[in-house]
Amino acid sequence: MAENFYTILTNTGKAKLANAQALGTTVQFSSIAVGDGSGNYYDPTESQTALKNEVWRGAINQIKTDSENPNWIVVEVVIPTTTGGFTVREAGIIDSEGDVIAIGKYPATYKPALAEGSGKDLYIRMILEVSNASAITLKIDPAVVLSTRGYVDDSISTHNIDSSAHNNLPYLKTSEVVVSPEPNKVLKLDAAGKLPGDITGNAATSSLAVNATYWNGRRLLDKASTTQPIGLVLVEPGGGAGFWDWVDLDGNPVMPPPGYFSSRPEYQISVSTVDDQAMVEISQFYFLVKTLPSGPYAGKQARFVNKTAFSGAKLHPAFLNGGVEISSFYIGAYEAFDDGGTKAGSSIKKPPLVIIDFPTMVSRCNARNASGVTGFSLINIYQIAAIQMLAHVEMGTTDSQSVFGRGNCDSLVPYASGGWALSTGYTNAIWRGIHELWGNTWCMVQGLENRDGAIWVWDSGGGKSFVNTGEVFPNSGYPTEMHVASGANFDLSALYLPKTTISSQDNGTYSDYFWITKDGTKVCYYGGGWYYGSQAGLFYLNLGTAASNSSSISGGRLAKV
């Protein structure tokens, strides 16, 4: 029988939070403890005052309210690489007085020790639902806390939009030096206060007007550049994730500062409620895949995105529906769950909808189109590709696990032995409000089929009719190159479909695996499941499974136009 994973408040926790709310005080969360459950799963109870078998305890990294529900408290801790040799099956939140406030049942995850020849940080995330989030504070010792990437990025972004953040920095004087467009060189203002290139000065007023700033030979992008195309060029294939660099449309290297992509119009991605479902809105953008004609990367291929049209660009096919442009589409913020036995839904803290075949998943998603509601469906390959493209350009790499989070990819037992999917919203495989974007369960995807190795896709005009592209899939392996061919009613440059693969992950250009069998018609699954480890990620595709398959590791996700 599949296990269910969840977090509950203990009786002590309930009493302390109720008392804090009544008296206007707070409960200080200080640490998270994890245990192995004495070797087995068990169902936590409200009467517990300790874990069954604690194996590690560490200071909480961060406490925050969920961006979509102010009564959900997200508590995070990182178990560092240097600690390990145990399996996590239970976790508890401890307050400053040493009391267990909440206990969670956690999917069995082995934390290796360095002495075993493998090491990794393990990210633990617990979610509590409380009536008053202000009753909780964090007691923290900064000397012993590790920061997650998300926390650092959020902090930098907040700092960068603070207009007073740099008031303590002295103004440049004409006698001082500034960095030139060439790396590792500095230039002084001359008597007239002039500098070459985009940097000008005025000696009379001892002031500088800097029209372009450079970092290590790259133009540092500013707010004015957010309406101009930005691209990502593959500098060198291989190495496990390829070697990439950001470029402008002329092929010149550029450097996006922290928070830059959040200010670009095509990255204004928001979460909203549609038909009572948590949905993420992706707005229309244009794209271009081209070989750079000049610059230091001349002859190499780059992908560009921009909110508005630019020279050579096309509207991404995800924004065409029946041949008509649409301004945006929606996808579920969470994996699909069983909404009433007949529909697929999208909400936090729900068991993913699994153990149904592909046609049934399509039917469950379409079933939301009732009582005047229209446009719901199972997510399709163009919508997945639009998300991949935006995230790829933002990451500057293909290794989504290292940038955004591992996700639920390390459970020990294959799906045939039971179910190990976490409830929705419980992993750190998140990009801009889209949870479990990889790992946890496979996501069924419409619009792409493998027919004896041949690539068949929905037409690029949004007509939802399959087109034989005349192109073929490679064998299973790690992608080294993606298809970019186009023809009548199809354009593979809008998608991320492998053209060539290699057996070794260390030599791949895309970090995530591609799996295929070429014997009949197979449908598309995306992302990887709970035990796929480093193979799972933003670019993992499975085209080796028939539409009739159903399992506890195969799920889906809503979409709406």
XYZ file of C-alpha atoms in Angstrom:
561
model
C 0.000 0.000 0.000
C 1.269 3.489 -0.849
C 2.462 5.568 2.083
C 1.085 9.067 2.731
C 3.490 11.764 3.879
C 2.404 14.724 5.966
C 3.154 16.977 8.949
C 0.968 17.386 12.058
C 1.091 19.694 15.076
C 1.665 17.903 18.367
C -0.562 18.561 21.373
C 2.282 20.614 22.821
C 2.567 22.581 19.601
C -1.159 23.270 19.438
C -1.220 24.469 23.043
C 1.819 26.733 22.628
C 0.532 28.332 19.431
C -2.937 28.870 20.903
C -1.429 30.432 24.013
C 0.829 32.695 21.934
C -2.118 33.924 19.902
C -4.201 34.614 23.013
C -1.433 36.490 24.859
C 0.098 38.235 21.840
C 3.424 36.446 22.250
C 5.372 34.164 19.901
C 6.721 30.618 19.744
C 10.374 30.524 18.735
C 11.247 27.713 16.323
C 14.941 26.883 16.618
C 15.799 23.521 15.021
C 14.646 20.546 13.007
C 15.421 16.998 14.091
C 15.306 13.995 11.779
C 15.087 10.312 12.591
C 15.003 6.910 10.939
C 11.758 5.745 12.594
C 13.674 2.856 14.146
C 13.933 1.323 10.697
C 10.271 1.499 9.668
C 7.515 3.903 8.717
C 4.928 4.842 11.325
C 2.076 7.330 11.527
C 2.969 10.287 13.800
C 0.520 11.114 16.590
C -0.382 14.386 18.289
C 0.654 12.963 21.663
C 4.298 12.483 20.639
C 6.940 14.458 22.499
C 9.944 13.112 20.569
C 10.874 11.327 17.378
C 11.008 7.550 17.514
C 14.738 7.498 16.827
C 16.457 10.841 16.299
C 19.658 10.657 14.238
C 20.454 14.338 13.566
C 19.415 17.824 14.671
C 20.330 21.183 13.150
C 19.482 24.874 13.257
C 16.608 25.989 11.014
C 17.763 27.864 7.924
C 14.626 29.795 7.182
C 10.998 30.247 8.194
C 8.650 31.951 5.750
C 4.986 32.151 4.907
C 3.855 30.510 1.683
C 3.463 33.064 -1.118
C -0.013 31.736 -1.928
C -1.425 31.192 1.575
C -0.368 33.362 4.537
C -1.404 30.661 7.024
C 1.049 28.106 5.659
C 4.424 28.232 7.366
C 7.377 26.786 5.444
C 10.280 25.646 7.635
C 13.577 24.664 6.022
C 16.854 23.056 7.076
C 19.878 21.685 5.217
C 21.695 18.568 6.401
C 25.257 19.276 5.204
C 27.481 17.049 3.098
C 29.741 16.341 6.081
C 26.932 14.567 7.987
C 25.388 11.246 6.987
C 25.181 7.505 7.233
C 21.450 7.324 8.049
C 17.997 7.131 6.464
C 15.439 9.865 7.116
C 11.833 8.711 7.707
C 10.641 11.255 10.286
C 11.253 14.922 11.046
C 10.278 17.240 13.885
C 10.259 20.993 14.501
C 11.767 21.941 17.874
C 11.203 25.257 19.662
C 13.658 27.250 21.771
C 12.528 25.404 24.919
C 13.276 22.000 23.400
C 9.657 20.964 22.843
C 8.523 19.153 19.694
C 6.000 21.428 18.002
C 5.298 19.353 14.886
C 6.199 15.926 13.506
C 6.305 14.886 9.868
C 6.310 11.535 8.108
C 9.050 11.699 5.469
C 9.769 9.455 2.436
C 12.715 7.182 3.174
C 15.786 9.051 1.948
C 19.308 7.854 2.567
C 21.830 10.530 3.577
C 25.280 9.195 2.641
C 28.424 9.881 4.618
C 31.547 11.159 2.870
C 33.438 8.082 4.031
C 31.111 5.992 1.868
C 32.419 7.702 -1.263
C 29.428 9.962 -1.855
C 28.322 13.250 -0.376
C 25.448 15.691 -0.843
C 23.450 18.280 1.036
C 19.954 17.062 1.942
C 17.232 19.699 2.004
C 14.343 19.140 4.465
C 11.182 21.234 4.013
C 8.176 21.077 6.367
C 4.867 22.913 5.909
C 2.528 23.798 8.772
C -0.952 25.266 8.550
C -1.637 27.698 11.409
C -4.324 30.274 12.113
C -1.897 33.091 12.886
C 1.534 33.064 11.233
C 2.714 36.060 13.260
C 2.741 33.858 16.366
C 5.892 32.139 15.073
C 9.422 33.553 15.060
C 12.850 32.108 14.325
C 15.529 31.805 16.960
C 18.736 31.545 14.977
C 22.466 31.268 15.517
C 23.966 32.611 12.258
C 27.261 30.894 12.980
C 25.779 27.418 12.494
C 23.214 27.944 9.735
C 23.669 27.048 6.066
C 21.863 29.223 3.522
C 19.829 27.647 0.727
C 20.293 29.045 -2.777
C 16.719 30.325 -2.783
C 17.277 32.253 0.434
C 20.455 33.860 -0.900
C 18.835 34.790 -4.223
C 15.808 36.295 -2.464
C 18.043 38.281 -0.124
C 20.188 39.627 -2.979
C 17.119 40.566 -5.002
C 15.634 42.419 -2.023
C 18.919 44.249 -1.520
C 19.160 45.230 -5.174
C 15.729 46.917 -5.235
C 16.426 48.857 -2.044
C 17.051 52.431 -3.170
C 19.086 53.182 -0.038
C 21.183 50.010 -0.131
C 24.324 51.714 -1.443
C 24.066 55.154 0.130
C 27.208 54.515 2.140
C 29.395 54.099 -0.960
C 31.531 57.131 -1.888
C 31.047 58.830 -5.239
C 33.830 58.345 -7.779
C 36.150 61.289 -8.121
C 38.036 62.226 -11.281
C 41.307 61.011 -9.804
C 39.962 57.527 -9.131
C 39.926 54.487 -11.393
C 37.069 52.607 -13.007
C 36.945 49.215 -14.680
C 37.180 49.324 -18.469
C 35.410 47.032 -20.947
C 38.547 44.882 -21.092
C 38.990 42.415 -18.220
C 41.683 42.978 -15.614
C 42.471 46.532 -16.772
C 41.698 49.912 -15.235
C 41.635 53.379 -16.738
C 42.046 56.790 -15.103
C 40.109 59.860 -16.079
C 42.185 62.295 -18.060
C 42.338 66.041 -17.414
C 39.111 66.501 -19.343
C 37.420 63.820 -17.291
C 36.998 61.526 -20.289
C 37.112 57.758 -20.616
C 36.837 55.602 -23.757
C 33.742 53.678 -24.819
C 30.486 54.075 -22.949
C 31.976 55.733 -19.862
C 32.176 59.530 -19.783
C 33.133 61.988 -17.097
C 33.224 65.673 -16.213
C 36.345 66.892 -14.440
C 34.828 70.262 -13.574
C 32.124 68.673 -11.444
C 34.094 65.568 -10.450
C 31.194 63.399 -11.582
C 30.812 60.386 -13.833
C 28.044 59.395 -16.185
C 28.282 55.635 -16.674
C 26.186 54.420 -19.599
C 27.479 50.860 -19.510
C 29.205 48.949 -16.721
C 31.465 45.994 -17.370
C 32.310 42.963 -15.257
C 35.114 40.626 -16.320
C 34.799 41.794 -19.901
C 30.999 41.397 -20.008
C 28.515 44.220 -20.181
C 26.563 44.237 -16.929
C 22.898 44.348 -17.855
C 20.669 46.984 -16.305
C 16.966 47.742 -16.151
C 17.012 49.429 -19.546
C 18.083 46.153 -21.163
C 15.111 44.138 -19.870
C 13.119 44.950 -23.019
C 15.925 43.766 -25.311
C 16.447 40.116 -26.331
C 18.718 38.050 -24.120
C 20.305 34.838 -25.285
C 22.189 31.822 -23.998
C 24.933 30.379 -26.190
C 26.388 26.891 -25.979
C 30.093 27.686 -25.750
C 31.262 24.095 -25.450
C 29.261 20.835 -25.354
C 29.868 18.065 -22.827
C 31.085 18.311 -19.257
C 27.791 17.028 -17.840
C 25.788 20.221 -18.390
C 27.528 22.015 -21.242
C 29.319 25.343 -20.914
C 27.069 28.306 -21.588
C 27.264 32.094 -21.605
C 24.708 34.891 -21.831
C 24.901 37.066 -24.941
C 23.104 39.960 -26.560
C 21.641 39.716 -30.061
C 24.991 40.723 -31.578
C 26.738 37.835 -29.835
C 28.546 39.971 -27.254
C 28.874 38.393 -23.771
C 26.678 40.015 -21.116
C 26.189 39.488 -17.391
C 22.706 39.544 -15.783
C 23.000 40.788 -12.178
C 21.016 39.124 -9.361
C 17.297 39.809 -9.711
C 17.644 40.790 -13.370
C 15.308 38.160 -14.805
C 12.567 39.021 -12.323
C 12.480 42.487 -13.890
C 12.132 41.223 -17.472
C 8.544 41.414 -18.827
C 8.438 37.810 -20.068
C 9.369 36.599 -16.579
C 6.420 38.317 -14.879
C 4.979 34.938 -13.958
C 2.155 34.965 -11.435
C 0.089 32.477 -9.439
C -3.680 32.875 -9.458
C -6.832 30.895 -8.769
C -8.789 29.638 -11.775
C -11.893 27.519 -11.158
C -10.654 27.203 -7.552
C -7.368 25.673 -8.767
C -3.870 27.067 -8.101
C -2.561 27.966 -11.558
C 0.569 29.743 -12.820
C 0.187 32.203 -15.705
C 2.906 32.214 -18.384
C 2.742 35.292 -20.624
C 3.412 35.441 -24.355
C 7.017 35.762 -25.552
C 9.078 35.493 -28.737
C 12.098 33.262 -29.316
C 14.922 32.725 -31.768
C 17.477 29.945 -32.193
C 20.363 31.050 -34.388
C 24.040 30.562 -35.108
C 25.924 33.651 -33.963
C 27.500 35.419 -36.963
C 30.052 37.465 -35.026
C 31.624 38.103 -31.646
C 33.774 35.778 -29.546
C 31.255 32.942 -30.020
C 30.817 33.271 -33.788
C 29.585 30.007 -35.292
C 28.007 28.753 -32.065
C 24.281 28.295 -31.476
C 22.273 30.508 -29.087
C 18.646 30.682 -27.919
C 17.076 34.116 -27.403
C 13.876 35.202 -25.670
C 12.076 38.522 -25.432
C 8.616 39.748 -24.516
C 8.094 41.460 -27.875
C 9.006 40.597 -31.455
C 12.569 41.183 -32.678
C 14.506 40.526 -35.858
C 14.209 36.892 -36.936
C 12.108 35.889 -33.926
C 8.860 33.912 -33.849
C 6.016 33.814 -31.361
C 6.482 30.681 -29.285
C 3.926 28.044 -30.437
C 2.661 27.651 -26.857
C 0.807 30.930 -27.492
C -1.153 29.735 -30.515
C -4.501 28.044 -29.998
C -6.371 26.905 -33.075
C -4.288 29.287 -35.187
C -5.155 32.272 -32.971
C -2.663 34.158 -30.795
C -3.278 34.027 -27.053
C -1.701 36.411 -24.553
C -0.901 33.702 -21.994
C -1.580 30.177 -20.853
C -1.910 28.658 -17.388
C -0.419 25.501 -15.931
C -1.056 23.917 -12.560
C 1.133 25.253 -9.784
C 1.140 21.666 -8.500
C 0.944 18.160 -9.888
C -2.582 16.991 -10.646
C -4.593 15.527 -7.772
C -7.866 13.571 -7.712
C -10.634 16.178 -7.404
C -13.800 14.315 -6.502
C -13.043 11.145 -8.429
C -13.815 12.647 -11.850
C -11.563 15.670 -12.317
C -7.886 16.570 -12.047
C -7.116 19.498 -9.758
C -4.165 21.663 -8.695
C -3.633 22.427 -5.012
C -1.000 22.159 -2.294
C -0.719 19.252 0.140
C -2.609 16.748 -2.022
C -1.529 13.206 -2.994
C -0.681 13.259 -6.716
C -3.191 11.647 -9.067
C -1.539 8.385 -10.185
C -2.360 4.804 -11.225
C -4.393 5.901 -14.239
C -3.452 5.572 -17.889
C -2.753 8.384 -20.357
C -6.243 8.629 -21.918
C -7.837 8.707 -18.466
C -5.519 11.526 -17.350
C -6.480 13.496 -20.464
C -10.153 12.874 -19.662
C -9.772 13.927 -16.009
C -8.135 17.213 -17.024
C -10.770 17.912 -19.697
C -13.502 17.216 -17.148
C -12.926 20.631 -15.574
C -14.599 22.118 -18.656
C -18.128 22.237 -17.280
C -20.681 24.813 -16.087
C -19.290 27.519 -18.352
C -15.618 26.759 -17.653
C -13.501 26.174 -20.782
C -9.894 25.706 -21.850
C -8.646 23.104 -19.331
C -6.540 20.194 -20.587
C -3.522 18.062 -19.781
C -0.315 20.058 -20.251
C 1.187 19.782 -23.751
C 4.733 19.663 -25.119
C 4.740 23.283 -26.327
C 3.740 24.540 -22.884
C 6.464 22.429 -21.261
C 8.974 23.747 -23.829
C 8.065 27.392 -23.159
C 8.821 26.819 -19.458
C 12.041 24.952 -20.294
C 13.214 27.780 -22.550
C 12.577 30.565 -20.050
C 14.135 28.594 -17.199
C 17.126 27.527 -19.335
C 17.987 31.096 -20.309
C 17.573 32.219 -16.701
C 19.693 29.400 -15.222
C 22.568 29.756 -17.663
C 23.027 25.983 -17.480
C 21.057 22.775 -18.005
C 21.533 21.457 -14.456
C 18.220 22.453 -12.860
C 18.849 20.368 -9.736
C 21.986 22.320 -8.806
C 20.333 25.698 -9.445
C 16.836 25.298 -8.023
C 16.791 22.126 -5.919
C 17.125 18.355 -6.000
C 13.431 17.581 -5.669
C 12.083 14.197 -4.591
C 14.457 12.043 -6.643
C 16.228 9.878 -4.056
C 13.664 7.500 -2.559
C 15.153 4.039 -2.389
C 12.455 1.688 -3.638
C 11.109 1.394 -7.231
C 7.429 2.093 -7.850
C 6.605 -1.613 -8.115
C 7.114 -1.879 -4.347
C 4.615 0.728 -3.283
C 4.285 4.528 -3.649
C 6.782 7.119 -2.622
C 5.381 10.324 -4.080
C 5.262 13.257 -1.676
C 2.129 15.347 -1.411
C 2.092 18.360 -3.708
C 4.185 21.367 -2.687
C 6.555 19.421 -0.437
C 9.733 19.436 -2.541
C 12.212 22.109 -3.608
C 11.978 21.357 -7.356
C 10.368 24.756 -7.914
C 10.683 27.380 -10.618
C 8.707 30.613 -10.318
C 5.764 29.148 -8.437
C 5.626 25.828 -10.351
C 6.161 23.037 -7.814
C 7.523 19.522 -8.460
C 8.606 20.576 -11.944
C 10.770 17.443 -11.898
C 11.012 14.388 -9.651
C 8.205 13.033 -7.447
C 6.029 11.660 -10.300
C 6.382 11.520 -14.060
C 4.195 14.093 -15.815
C 2.160 12.876 -18.786
C 2.447 15.360 -21.677
C 0.219 15.708 -24.745
C 1.342 16.636 -28.232
C 4.463 14.496 -28.721
C 4.680 10.858 -29.776
C 7.428 8.410 -30.658
C 6.222 6.264 -33.554
C 8.853 3.579 -34.086
C 11.551 6.180 -33.448
C 10.018 8.925 -35.643
C 9.103 12.301 -34.134
C 5.426 13.199 -34.401
C 4.280 16.483 -32.822
C 1.163 18.582 -32.731
C 1.215 21.216 -35.455
C 2.916 24.441 -34.384
C -0.181 26.534 -35.165
C -2.086 25.216 -32.172
C -4.418 22.971 -34.185
C -3.578 19.885 -32.083
C -3.165 17.672 -35.150
C -0.141 15.374 -35.270
C 2.523 16.087 -37.904
C 5.240 13.701 -39.061
C 8.384 15.832 -38.852
C 10.543 13.407 -40.826
C 13.054 13.609 -37.984
C 13.996 10.748 -35.657
C 14.838 10.351 -31.989
C 18.297 9.102 -30.936
C 18.829 6.144 -28.633
C 18.537 6.498 -24.859
C 21.250 8.534 -23.173
C 22.245 12.037 -22.110
C 21.523 14.656 -24.804
C 24.434 16.402 -26.478
C 22.418 18.256 -29.124
C 18.756 19.219 -29.608
C 16.712 19.134 -32.827
C 16.156 22.520 -34.523
C 14.658 21.425 -37.861
C 11.479 23.080 -39.126
C 9.040 22.356 -41.925
C 5.386 22.487 -42.875
C 3.436 23.054 -39.649
C 6.286 22.193 -37.272
C 9.293 23.908 -35.717
C 11.468 21.757 -33.484
C 13.616 24.741 -32.457
C 10.741 25.713 -30.149
C 11.140 22.395 -28.296
C 13.860 20.542 -26.404
C 13.943 17.189 -28.231
C 17.258 15.311 -28.273
C 18.987 14.834 -31.619
C 22.104 13.100 -30.332
C 22.876 11.412 -27.017
C 25.810 9.869 -25.190
C 25.834 7.115 -22.564
C 27.922 8.961 -19.966
C 26.281 11.683 -17.895
C 29.660 13.343 -17.365
C 29.958 13.874 -21.124
C 26.408 15.061 -21.719
C 25.488 18.643 -22.592
C 22.105 18.383 -20.907
C 22.202 17.017 -17.371
C 18.982 14.999 -17.579
C 18.394 11.595 -19.138
C 16.426 10.730 -22.275
C 14.758 7.322 -22.353
C 13.168 5.688 -25.391
C 12.124 2.380 -26.935
C 11.424 2.294 -30.674
C 8.807 -0.416 -30.965
C 5.410 1.042 -31.722
C 3.713 4.255 -30.631
C 4.788 5.694 -27.281
C 3.552 8.805 -25.495
C 5.551 11.445 -23.645
C 6.346 11.636 -19.942
C 8.409 14.468 -18.487
C 10.650 15.233 -15.491
C 11.538 11.895 -13.902
C 10.193 10.296 -10.742
C 11.046 9.846 -7.097
C 13.963 7.406 -7.499
C 15.624 8.753 -10.666
C 18.361 10.638 -8.799
C 20.538 12.939 -10.891
C 18.877 11.716 -14.105
C 15.714 13.701 -13.296
C 15.352 17.362 -14.103
C 13.961 20.077 -16.328
C 14.941 18.319 -19.584
C 14.221 14.649 -18.791
C 11.913 13.034 -21.369
C 10.572 9.483 -21.399
C 9.299 8.276 -24.793
C 9.392 4.579 -24.057
C 5.962 4.022 -22.509
C 2.624 3.180 -24.132
C -0.538 5.208 -23.457
C -2.119 2.184 -21.753
C 0.460 2.188 -18.944
C -0.572 3.151 -15.416
C 1.578 3.165 -12.299
C 2.083 4.887 -8.961
C 4.952 6.960 -10.393
C 3.026 8.407 -13.377
C 0.959 11.564 -12.916
C 0.042 14.721 -14.795
C -0.528 18.474 -14.574
C -3.382 20.756 -15.552
C -3.113 23.429 -18.229
C -5.558 26.073 -19.432
C -5.777 28.451 -22.383
